[in-house]
Coordinates of C-alpha atoms and ligand atoms in Angstrom, one line a residue:
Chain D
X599 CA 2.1 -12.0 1.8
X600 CA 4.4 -10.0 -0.6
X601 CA 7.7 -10.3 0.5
X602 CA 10.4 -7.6 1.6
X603 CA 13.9 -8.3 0.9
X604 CA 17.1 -7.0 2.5
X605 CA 20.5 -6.7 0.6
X606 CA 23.0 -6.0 3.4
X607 CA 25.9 -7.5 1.4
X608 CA 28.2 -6.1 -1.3
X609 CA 27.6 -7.3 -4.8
X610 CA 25.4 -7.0 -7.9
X611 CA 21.5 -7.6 -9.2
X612 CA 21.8 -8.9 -12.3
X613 CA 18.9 -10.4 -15.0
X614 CA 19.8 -13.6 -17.2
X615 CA 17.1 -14.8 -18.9
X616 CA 13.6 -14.8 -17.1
X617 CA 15.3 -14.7 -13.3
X618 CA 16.9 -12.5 -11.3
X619 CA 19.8 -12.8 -9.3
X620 CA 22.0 -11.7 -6.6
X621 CA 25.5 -12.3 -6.9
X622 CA 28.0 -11.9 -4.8
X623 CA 31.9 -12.5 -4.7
X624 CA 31.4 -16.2 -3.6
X625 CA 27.1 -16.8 -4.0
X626 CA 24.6 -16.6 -6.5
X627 CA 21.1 -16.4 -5.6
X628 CA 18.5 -16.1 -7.3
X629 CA 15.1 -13.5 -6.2
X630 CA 11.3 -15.1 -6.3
X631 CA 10.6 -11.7 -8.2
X632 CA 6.9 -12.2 -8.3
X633 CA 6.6 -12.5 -4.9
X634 CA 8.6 -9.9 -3.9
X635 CA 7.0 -6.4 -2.7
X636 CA 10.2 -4.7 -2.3
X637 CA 13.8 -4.5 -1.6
X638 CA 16.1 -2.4 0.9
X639 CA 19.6 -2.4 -0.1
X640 CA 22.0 -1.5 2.4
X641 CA 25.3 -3.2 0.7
X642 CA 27.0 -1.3 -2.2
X643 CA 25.3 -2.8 -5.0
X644 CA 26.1 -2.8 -8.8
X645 CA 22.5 -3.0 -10.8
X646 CA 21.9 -1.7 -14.8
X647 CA 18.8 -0.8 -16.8
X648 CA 18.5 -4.7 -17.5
X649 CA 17.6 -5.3 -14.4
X650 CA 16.0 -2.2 -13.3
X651 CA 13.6 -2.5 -15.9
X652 CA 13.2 -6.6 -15.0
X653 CA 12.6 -5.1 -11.5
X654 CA 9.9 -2.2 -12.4
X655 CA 8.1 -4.8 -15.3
X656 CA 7.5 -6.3 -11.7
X657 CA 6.2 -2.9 -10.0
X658 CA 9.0 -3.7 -7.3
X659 CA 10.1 -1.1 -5.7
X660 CA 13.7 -0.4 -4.3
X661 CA 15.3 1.5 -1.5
X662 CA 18.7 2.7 -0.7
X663 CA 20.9 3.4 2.2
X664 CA 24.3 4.6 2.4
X665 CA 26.9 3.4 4.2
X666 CA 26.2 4.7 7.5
X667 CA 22.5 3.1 6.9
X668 CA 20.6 6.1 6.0
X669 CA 17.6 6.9 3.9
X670 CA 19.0 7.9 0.6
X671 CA 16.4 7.2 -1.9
X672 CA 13.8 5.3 -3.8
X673 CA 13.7 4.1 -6.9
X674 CA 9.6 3.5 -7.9
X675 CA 9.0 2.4 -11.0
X676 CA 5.9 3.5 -12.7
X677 CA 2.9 3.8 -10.8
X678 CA -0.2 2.2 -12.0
X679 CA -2.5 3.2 -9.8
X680 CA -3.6 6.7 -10.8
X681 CA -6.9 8.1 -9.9
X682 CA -6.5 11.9 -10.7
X683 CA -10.1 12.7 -8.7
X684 CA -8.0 10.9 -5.6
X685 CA -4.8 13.3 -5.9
X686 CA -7.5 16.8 -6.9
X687 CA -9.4 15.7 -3.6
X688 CA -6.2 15.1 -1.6
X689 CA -4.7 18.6 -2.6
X690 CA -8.1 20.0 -1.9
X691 CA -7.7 18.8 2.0
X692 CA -4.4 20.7 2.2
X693 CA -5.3 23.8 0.4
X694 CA -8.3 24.3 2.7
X695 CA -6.6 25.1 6.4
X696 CA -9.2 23.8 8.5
X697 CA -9.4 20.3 6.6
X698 CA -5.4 20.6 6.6
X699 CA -5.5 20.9 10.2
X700 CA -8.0 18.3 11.0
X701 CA -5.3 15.8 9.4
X702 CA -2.3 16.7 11.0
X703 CA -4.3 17.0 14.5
X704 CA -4.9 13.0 13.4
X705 CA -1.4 12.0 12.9
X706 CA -0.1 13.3 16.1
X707 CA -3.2 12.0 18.4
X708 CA -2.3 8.7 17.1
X709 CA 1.6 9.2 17.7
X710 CA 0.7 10.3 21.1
X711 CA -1.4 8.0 21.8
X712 CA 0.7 5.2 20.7
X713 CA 3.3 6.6 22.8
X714 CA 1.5 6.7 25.9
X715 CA 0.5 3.3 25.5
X716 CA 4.3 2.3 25.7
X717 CA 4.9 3.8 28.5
X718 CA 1.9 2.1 30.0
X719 CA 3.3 -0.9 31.5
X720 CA 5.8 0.7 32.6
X721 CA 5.9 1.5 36.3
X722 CA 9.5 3.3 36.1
X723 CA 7.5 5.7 33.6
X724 CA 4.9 6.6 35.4
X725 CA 5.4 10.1 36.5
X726 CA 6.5 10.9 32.4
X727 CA 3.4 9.3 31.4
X728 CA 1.2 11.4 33.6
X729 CA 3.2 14.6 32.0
X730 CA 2.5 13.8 28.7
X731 CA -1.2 13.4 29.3
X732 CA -0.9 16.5 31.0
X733 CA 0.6 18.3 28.4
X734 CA -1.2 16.6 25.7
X735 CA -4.6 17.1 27.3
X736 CA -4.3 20.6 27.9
X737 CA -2.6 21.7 25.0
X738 CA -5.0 20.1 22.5
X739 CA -7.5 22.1 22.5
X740 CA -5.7 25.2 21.3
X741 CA -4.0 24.6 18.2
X742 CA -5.1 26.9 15.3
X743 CA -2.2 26.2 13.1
X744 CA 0.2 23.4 11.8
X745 CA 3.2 25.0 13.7
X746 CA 1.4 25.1 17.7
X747 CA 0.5 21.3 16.5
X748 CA 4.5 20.7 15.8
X749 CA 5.1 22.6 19.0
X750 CA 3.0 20.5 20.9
X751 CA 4.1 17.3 19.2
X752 CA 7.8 18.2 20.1
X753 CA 7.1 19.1 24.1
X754 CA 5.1 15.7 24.0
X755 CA 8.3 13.8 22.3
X756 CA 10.8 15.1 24.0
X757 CA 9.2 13.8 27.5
X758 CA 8.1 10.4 25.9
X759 CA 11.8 10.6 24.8
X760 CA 13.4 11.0 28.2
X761 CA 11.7 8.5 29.8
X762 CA 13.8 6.0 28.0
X763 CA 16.1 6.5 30.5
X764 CA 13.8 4.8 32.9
X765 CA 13.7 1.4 31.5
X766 CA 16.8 1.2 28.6
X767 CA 20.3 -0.5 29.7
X768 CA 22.6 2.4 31.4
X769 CA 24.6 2.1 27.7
X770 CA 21.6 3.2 25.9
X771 CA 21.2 6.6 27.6
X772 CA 20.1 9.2 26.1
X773 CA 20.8 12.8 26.8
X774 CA 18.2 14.2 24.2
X775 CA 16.9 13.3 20.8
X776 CA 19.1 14.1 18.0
X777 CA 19.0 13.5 14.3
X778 CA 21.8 14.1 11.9
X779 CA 23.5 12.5 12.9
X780 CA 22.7 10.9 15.5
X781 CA 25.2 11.5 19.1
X782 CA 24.8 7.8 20.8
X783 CA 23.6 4.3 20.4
X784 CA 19.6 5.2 21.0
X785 CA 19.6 8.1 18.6
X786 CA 21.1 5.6 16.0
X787 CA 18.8 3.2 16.7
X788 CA 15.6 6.2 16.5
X789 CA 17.0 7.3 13.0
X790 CA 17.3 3.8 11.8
X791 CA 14.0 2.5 12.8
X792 CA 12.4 5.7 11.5
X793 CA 14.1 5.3 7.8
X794 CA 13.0 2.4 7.6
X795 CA 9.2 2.7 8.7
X796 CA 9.3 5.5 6.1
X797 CA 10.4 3.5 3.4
X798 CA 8.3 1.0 4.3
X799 CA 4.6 3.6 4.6
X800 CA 6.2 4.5 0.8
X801 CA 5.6 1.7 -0.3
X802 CA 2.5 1.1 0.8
X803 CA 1.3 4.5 -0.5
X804 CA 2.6 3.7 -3.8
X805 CA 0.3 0.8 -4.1
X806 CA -2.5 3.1 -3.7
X807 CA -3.1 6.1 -5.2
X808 CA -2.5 8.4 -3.0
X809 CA -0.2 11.0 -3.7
X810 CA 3.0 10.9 -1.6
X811 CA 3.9 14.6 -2.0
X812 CA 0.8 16.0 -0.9
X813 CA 1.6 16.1 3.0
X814 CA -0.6 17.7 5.7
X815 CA 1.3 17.9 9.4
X816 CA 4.7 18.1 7.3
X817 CA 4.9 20.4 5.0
X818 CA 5.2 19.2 1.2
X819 CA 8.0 21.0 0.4
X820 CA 10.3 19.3 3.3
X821 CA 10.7 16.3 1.4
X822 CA 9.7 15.2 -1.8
X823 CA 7.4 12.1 -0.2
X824 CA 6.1 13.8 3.0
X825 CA 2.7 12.3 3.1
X826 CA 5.1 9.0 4.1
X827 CA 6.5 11.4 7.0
X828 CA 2.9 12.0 8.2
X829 CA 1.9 8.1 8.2
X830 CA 5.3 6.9 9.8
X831 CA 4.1 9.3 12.7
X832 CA 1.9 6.9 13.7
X833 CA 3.5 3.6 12.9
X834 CA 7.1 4.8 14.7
X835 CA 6.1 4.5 18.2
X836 CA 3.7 1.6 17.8
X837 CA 6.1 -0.5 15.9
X838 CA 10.1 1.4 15.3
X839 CA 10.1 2.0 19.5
X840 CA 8.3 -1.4 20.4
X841 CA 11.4 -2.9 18.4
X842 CA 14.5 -1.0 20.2
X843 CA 12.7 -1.8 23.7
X844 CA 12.5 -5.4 23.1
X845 CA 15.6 -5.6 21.5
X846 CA 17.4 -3.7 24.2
X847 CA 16.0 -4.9 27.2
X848 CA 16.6 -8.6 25.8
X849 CA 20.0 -7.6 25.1
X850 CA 19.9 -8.9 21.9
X851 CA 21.3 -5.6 20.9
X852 CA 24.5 -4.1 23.0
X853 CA 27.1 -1.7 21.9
X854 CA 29.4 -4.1 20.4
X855 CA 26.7 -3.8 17.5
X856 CA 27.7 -0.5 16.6
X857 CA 30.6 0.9 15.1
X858 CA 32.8 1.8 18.1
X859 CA 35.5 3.9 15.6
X860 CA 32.5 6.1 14.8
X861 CA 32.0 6.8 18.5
X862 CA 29.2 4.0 19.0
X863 CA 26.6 6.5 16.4
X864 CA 26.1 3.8 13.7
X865 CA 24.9 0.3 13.7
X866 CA 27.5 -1.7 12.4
X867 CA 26.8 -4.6 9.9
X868 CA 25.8 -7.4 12.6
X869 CA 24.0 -4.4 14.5
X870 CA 22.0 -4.1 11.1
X871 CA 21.1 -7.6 10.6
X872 CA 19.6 -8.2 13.9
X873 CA 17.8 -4.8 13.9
X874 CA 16.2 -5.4 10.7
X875 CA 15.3 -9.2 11.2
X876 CA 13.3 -7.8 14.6
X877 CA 11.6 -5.2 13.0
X878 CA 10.6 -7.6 9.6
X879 CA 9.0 -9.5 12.3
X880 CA 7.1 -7.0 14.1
X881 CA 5.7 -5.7 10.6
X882 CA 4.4 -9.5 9.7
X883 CA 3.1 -9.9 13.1
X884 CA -0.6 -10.0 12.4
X885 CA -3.8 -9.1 14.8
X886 CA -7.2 -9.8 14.3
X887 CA -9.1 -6.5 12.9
X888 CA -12.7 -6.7 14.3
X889 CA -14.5 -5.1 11.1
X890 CA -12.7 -7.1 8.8
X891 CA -12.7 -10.1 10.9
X892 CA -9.2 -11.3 9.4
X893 CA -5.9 -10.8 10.8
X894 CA -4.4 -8.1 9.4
X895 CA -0.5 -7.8 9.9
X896 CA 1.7 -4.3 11.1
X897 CA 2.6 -3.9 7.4
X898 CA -1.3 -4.4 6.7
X899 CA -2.5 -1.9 9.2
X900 CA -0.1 0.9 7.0
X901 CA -1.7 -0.2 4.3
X902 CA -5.2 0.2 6.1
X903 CA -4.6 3.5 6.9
X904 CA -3.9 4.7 3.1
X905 CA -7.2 3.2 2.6
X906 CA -9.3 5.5 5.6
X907 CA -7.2 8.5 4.1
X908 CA -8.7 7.9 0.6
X909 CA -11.9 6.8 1.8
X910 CA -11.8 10.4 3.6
X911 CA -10.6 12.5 0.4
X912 CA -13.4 11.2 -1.5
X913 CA -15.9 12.0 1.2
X914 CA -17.0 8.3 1.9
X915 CA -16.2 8.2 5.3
X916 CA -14.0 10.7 7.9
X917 CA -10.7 9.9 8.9
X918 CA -10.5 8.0 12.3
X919 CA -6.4 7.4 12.8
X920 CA -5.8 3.9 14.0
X921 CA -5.4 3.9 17.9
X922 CA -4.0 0.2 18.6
X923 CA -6.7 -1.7 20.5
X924 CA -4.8 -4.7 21.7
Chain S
X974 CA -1.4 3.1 -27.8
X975 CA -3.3 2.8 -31.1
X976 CA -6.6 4.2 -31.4
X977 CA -7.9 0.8 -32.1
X978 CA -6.3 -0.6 -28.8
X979 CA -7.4 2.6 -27.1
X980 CA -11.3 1.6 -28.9
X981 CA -10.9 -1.7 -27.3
X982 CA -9.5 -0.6 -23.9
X983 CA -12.9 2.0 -23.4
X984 CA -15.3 -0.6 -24.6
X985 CA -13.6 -3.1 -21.7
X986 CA -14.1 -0.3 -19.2
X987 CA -17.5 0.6 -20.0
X988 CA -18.2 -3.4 -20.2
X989 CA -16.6 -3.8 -16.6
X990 CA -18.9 -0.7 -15.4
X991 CA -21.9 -2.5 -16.5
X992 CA -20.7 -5.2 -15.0
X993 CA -20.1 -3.9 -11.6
X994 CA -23.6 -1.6 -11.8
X995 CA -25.1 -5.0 -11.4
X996 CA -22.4 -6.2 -8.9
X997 CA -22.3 -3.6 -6.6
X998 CA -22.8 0.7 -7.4
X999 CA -19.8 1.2 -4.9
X1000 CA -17.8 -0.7 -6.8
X1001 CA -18.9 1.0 -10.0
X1002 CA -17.9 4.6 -8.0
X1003 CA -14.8 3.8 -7.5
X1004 CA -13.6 1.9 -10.5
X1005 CA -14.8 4.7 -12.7
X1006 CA -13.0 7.2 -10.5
X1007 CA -9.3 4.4 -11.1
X1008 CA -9.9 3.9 -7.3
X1009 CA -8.3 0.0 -8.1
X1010 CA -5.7 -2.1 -6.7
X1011 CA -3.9 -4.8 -7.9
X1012 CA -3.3 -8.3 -5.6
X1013 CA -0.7 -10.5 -5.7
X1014 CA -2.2 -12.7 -8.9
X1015 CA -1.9 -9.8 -11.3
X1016 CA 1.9 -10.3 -10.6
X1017 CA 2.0 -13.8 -11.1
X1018 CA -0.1 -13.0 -14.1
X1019 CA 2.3 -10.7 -15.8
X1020 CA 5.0 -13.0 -15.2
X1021 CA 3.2 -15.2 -17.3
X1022 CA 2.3 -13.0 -19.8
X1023 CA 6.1 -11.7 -19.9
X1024 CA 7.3 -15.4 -20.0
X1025 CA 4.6 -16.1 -23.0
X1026 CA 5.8 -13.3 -24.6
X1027 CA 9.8 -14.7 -24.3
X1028 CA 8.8 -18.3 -25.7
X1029 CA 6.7 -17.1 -28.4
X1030 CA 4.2 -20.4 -28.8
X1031 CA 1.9 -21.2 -32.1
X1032 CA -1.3 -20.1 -29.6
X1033 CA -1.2 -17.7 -27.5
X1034 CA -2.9 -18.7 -24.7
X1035 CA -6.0 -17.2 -22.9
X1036 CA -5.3 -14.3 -20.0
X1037 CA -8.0 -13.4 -17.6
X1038 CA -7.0 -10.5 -15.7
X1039 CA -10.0 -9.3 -13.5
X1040 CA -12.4 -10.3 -15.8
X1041 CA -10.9 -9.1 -18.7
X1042 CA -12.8 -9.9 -21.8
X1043 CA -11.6 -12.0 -24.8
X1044 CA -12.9 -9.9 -27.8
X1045 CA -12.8 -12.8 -30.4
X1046 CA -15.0 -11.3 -33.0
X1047 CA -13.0 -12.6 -35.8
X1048 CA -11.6 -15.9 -35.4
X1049 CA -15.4 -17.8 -34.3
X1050 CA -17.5 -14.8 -35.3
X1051 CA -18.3 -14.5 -31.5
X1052 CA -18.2 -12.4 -28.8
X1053 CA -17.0 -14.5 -26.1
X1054 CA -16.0 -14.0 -22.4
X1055 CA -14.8 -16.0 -20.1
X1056 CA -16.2 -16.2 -16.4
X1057 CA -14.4 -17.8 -13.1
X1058 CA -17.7 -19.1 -12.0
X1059 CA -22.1 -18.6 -13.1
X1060 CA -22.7 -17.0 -9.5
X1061 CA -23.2 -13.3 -10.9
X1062 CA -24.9 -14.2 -13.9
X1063 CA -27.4 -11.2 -14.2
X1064 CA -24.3 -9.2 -14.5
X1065 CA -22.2 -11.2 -16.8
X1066 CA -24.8 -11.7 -19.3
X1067 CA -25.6 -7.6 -19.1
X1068 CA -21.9 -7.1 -19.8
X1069 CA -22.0 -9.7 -22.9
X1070 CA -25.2 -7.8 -24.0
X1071 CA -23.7 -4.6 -24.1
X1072 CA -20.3 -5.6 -26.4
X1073 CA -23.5 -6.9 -29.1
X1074 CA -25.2 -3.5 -28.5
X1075 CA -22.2 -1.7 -28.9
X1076 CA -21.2 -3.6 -32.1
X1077 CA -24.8 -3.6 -33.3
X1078 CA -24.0 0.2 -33.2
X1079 CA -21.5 -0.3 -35.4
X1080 CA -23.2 -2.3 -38.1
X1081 CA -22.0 -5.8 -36.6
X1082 CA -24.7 -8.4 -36.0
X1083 CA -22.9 -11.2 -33.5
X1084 CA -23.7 -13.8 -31.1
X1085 CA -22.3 -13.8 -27.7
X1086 CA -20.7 -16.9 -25.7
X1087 CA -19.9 -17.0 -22.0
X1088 CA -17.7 -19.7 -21.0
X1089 CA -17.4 -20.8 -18.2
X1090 CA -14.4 -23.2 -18.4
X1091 CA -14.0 -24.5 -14.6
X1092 CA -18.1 -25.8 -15.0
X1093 CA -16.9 -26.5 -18.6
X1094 CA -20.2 -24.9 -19.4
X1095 CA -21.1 -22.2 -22.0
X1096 CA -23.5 -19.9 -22.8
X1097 CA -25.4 -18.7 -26.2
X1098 CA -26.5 -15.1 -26.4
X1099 CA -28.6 -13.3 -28.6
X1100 CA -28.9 -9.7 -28.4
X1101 CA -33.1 -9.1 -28.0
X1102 CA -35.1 -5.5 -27.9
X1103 CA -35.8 -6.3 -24.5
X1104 CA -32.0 -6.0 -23.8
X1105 CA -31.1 -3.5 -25.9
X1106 CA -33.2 -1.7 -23.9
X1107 CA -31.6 -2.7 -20.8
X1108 CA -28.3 -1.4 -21.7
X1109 CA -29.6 1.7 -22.9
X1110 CA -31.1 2.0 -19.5
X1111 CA -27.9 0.7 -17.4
X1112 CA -25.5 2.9 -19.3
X1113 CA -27.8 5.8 -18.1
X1114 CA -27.6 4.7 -14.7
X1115 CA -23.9 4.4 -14.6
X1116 CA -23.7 8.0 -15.6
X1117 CA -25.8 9.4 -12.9
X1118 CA -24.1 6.7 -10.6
X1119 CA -20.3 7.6 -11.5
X1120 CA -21.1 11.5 -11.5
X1121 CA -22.3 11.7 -7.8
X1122 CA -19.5 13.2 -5.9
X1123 CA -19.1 10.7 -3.4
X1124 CA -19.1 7.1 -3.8
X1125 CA -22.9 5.0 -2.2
X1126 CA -21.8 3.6 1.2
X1127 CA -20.6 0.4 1.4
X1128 CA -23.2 -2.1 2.3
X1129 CA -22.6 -5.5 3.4
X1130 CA -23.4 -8.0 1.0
X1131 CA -22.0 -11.8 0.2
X1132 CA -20.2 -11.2 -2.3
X1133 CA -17.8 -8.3 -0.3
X1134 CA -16.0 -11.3 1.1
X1135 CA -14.2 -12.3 -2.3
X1136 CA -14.1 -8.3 -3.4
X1137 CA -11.1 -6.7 -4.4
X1138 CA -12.0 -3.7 -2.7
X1139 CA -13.2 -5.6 1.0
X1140 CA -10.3 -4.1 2.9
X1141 CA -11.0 -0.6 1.6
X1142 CA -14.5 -1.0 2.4
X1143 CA -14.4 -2.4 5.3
X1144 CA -11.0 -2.2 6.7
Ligands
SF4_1279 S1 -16.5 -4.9 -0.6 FE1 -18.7 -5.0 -0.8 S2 -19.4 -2.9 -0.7 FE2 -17.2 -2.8 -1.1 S3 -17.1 -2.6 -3.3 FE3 -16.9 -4.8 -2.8 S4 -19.0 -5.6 -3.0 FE4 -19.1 -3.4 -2.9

């Protein structure tokens, strides 16, 4: 498997000769560049042109954070993979509303159904479980535009949200779901998770040719790659939230792992490390896939799922969101 | 990209699409419509192709990138093309056949060679009526093939296990 590499020290990327390496003020290692898929830097990192165009001869693709660990960018060299009949068909699914619709209405019924199957097991979650199938069954069957689809997607989140309560560490409660930034420890840990499922569902896209700017339950104009919104709908549940519960409830994360001068809101470095490490491991983490009869890992099902969503533009076969079966 | 270059790059397609028309028409579809992904040895690949490049050698050596064909009209006064393996044979001598027809076109009367280097074998051939005809008649079938609007289903077949495109098809 192409490998994913995280940067989460301070230092430089630097070319000499055929090899690239990553230096630091006491190390120098060198990076297995062509086996490397991409790279998440986190650190503050000194790179040229050299080795930015070393990296992108290599069709690596990069991702930043900034210092508080958030999303800032990608850097995407190149795309090879350019089928302009794919992108004219995708654009074609948005333009027409009901085939717009039909996509969004996918992404969120597998969110939803991802989320209910982590409450599942949960007896302590029960009674929230039982109100988002409530909610979720009833108010299915009368959306007739993107925005009663967001509607219903946010009353569904915010009860799958508050049921964390239920089964988190007392330290990790959470008084409602907030973003920028994020007020406590679990909202941190949300927003993290998230940035970097979305980072990760861009760089799957980008190995197809998909277009990442033509978006169907998000609009296209929120963010310049919101097709990699819609995916990560489906892949934060099943594999961001699986993460946070395992690593809470094995208290292999507590708040000394986040900055306590920034009022607890931010992972600090160790915080980081051990988040990350967990989550690489969820996304190699294979299962067998009955058609294919292989094991196919997290990372592969993304990939999967670009797949079904060109398969559907072209009109080969209708889009079917993945709805873990293990 | 030079005209020439861009000559040579078209003539590889079309060769691959005749190719693939006796492979599999799904394949065909989507490879004429850039549906294509690279895997992991077309990196390893370009590193070597970059590192050749770097320590410029008396020979450059051989590249097979997905079947990519070795146009060697003028050093042997062959068309050559190198195969992993004999098992689609039908195909690879159609695709052979079609680089004479297409250079027959041009005024060039050549011989083809197929090596297969890990059965150290090779193969002589010799562009006949009956296979001109052939192409004629496959490059007419991958027209109507690659202008349908949707691609032919996928059907299970042997050779979808070593396919590039088995966990599109089938994933
Ligand atoms: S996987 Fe099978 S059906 Fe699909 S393109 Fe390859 S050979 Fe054809």
């Amino acid at each position: 498997m192409q490998k994913t590499l995280y940067i989460t020290s301070n230092g430089r990327l630097r070319r000499k000769d055929n090899t690239l390496y990553f230096e630091t003020e006491n190390e120098k290692r060198s990076i297995d560049i062509e086996n490397v898929e991409q790279i998440h830097i986190f650190g503050e990192v000194d790179l040229n042109t050299k080795a930015l165009n070393y990296i992108s001869q290599y069709g690596i693709i990069l991702h930043f954070y900034n210092y508080y660990g958030f999303y800032a960018g990608s850097f995407m060299p190149r795309k090879k993979n350019v089928s302009g009949d794919v992108v004219v068909r995708q654009a074609l699914h948005y333009l027409d509303r009901e085939k717009r619709i039909f996509l969004a209405y996918c992404f969120v019924e597998s969110a939803v159904y991802h989320m209910m199957r982590n409450l599942r097991e949960r007896k302590e979650a029960e009674a929230f479980l039982n109100a988002i199938d409530d909610e979720w069954e009833n108010g299915k069957f009368n959306i007739s535009s993107i925005s009663e689809l967001m509607g219903l997607e946010g009353r569904v989140r915010n009860i799958y949200y508050s049921s964390f309560n239920q089964f988190l560490p007392e330290d990790f409660y959470m008084e409602k779901r907030e973003k920028r930034p994020p007020t406590n420890p679990i909202n941190a840990l949300i927003s993290f998770g998230n940035s970097l499922i979305y980072s990760t569902v861009l760089t799957e896209i980008y190995h197809t040719q998909l277009d990442p700017s033509i978006s169907f339950l998000h609009e296209p104009s929120e963010k310049r790659f919101s097709l990699s919104l819609d995916i990560s709908e489906i892949f934060k549940p099943l594999v961001v939230d699986t993460v946070i519960f395992k690593l809470l409830n094995n208290h292999q994360l507590s708040l000394e792992h986040f900055d306590e001068d920034l009022n607890y809101c931010y992972l600090n470095q160790e915080g980081r490390k051990i988040f990350i490490k967990e989550l690489q491991s969820k996304l190699e983490t294979t299962v067998r896939h009955r058609q294919l009869n292989r094991n196919v890992s997290y990372k592969g099902f993304i990939r999967l799922e670009c797949y079904k969503l060109i398969k559907h533009f072209i009109g080969d076969q209708v889009y079917s969101p993945l709805k873990a079966w293990w | 990209m030079s005209e020439e270059l861009q000559e040579l790059q078209d003539l590889k397609f079309q060769g691959i699409k005749i190719n693939y028309l006796y492979v599999c028409k799904r394949k065909l579809w989507l490879f004429s419509k850039n549906i294509t992904f690279e895997n992991q040895s077309d990196k390893v690949l370009i590193g070597k192709v970059l590192h050749e490049y770097s320590y410029p050698k008396e020979d450059a050596k051989e590249v097979l990138i997905d079947n990519l064909i070795m146009i060697d009209i003028v050093s042997d006064g062959a068309v050559r093309e190198v195969k992993y393996s004999s098992k689609m044979k039908e195909a690879d001598i159609m695709q052979v056949m079609y680089y004479l027809y297409y250079l027959k076109q041009k005024g060039i009367e050549k011989q083809g060679i197929i090596n297969y280097p890990k059965e150290r074998r090779k193969e002589i051939l010799q562009l006949t009526p009956e296979y001109e005809q052939k192409v004629k008649q496959a490059l007419s079938e991958i027209e109507k093939i690659t202008s349908q609007i949707a691609p032919p289903p996928a059907t299970k077949q042997k050779i979808c296990k070593s396919c590039a495109y088995f966990e599109f098809c089938w994933g």
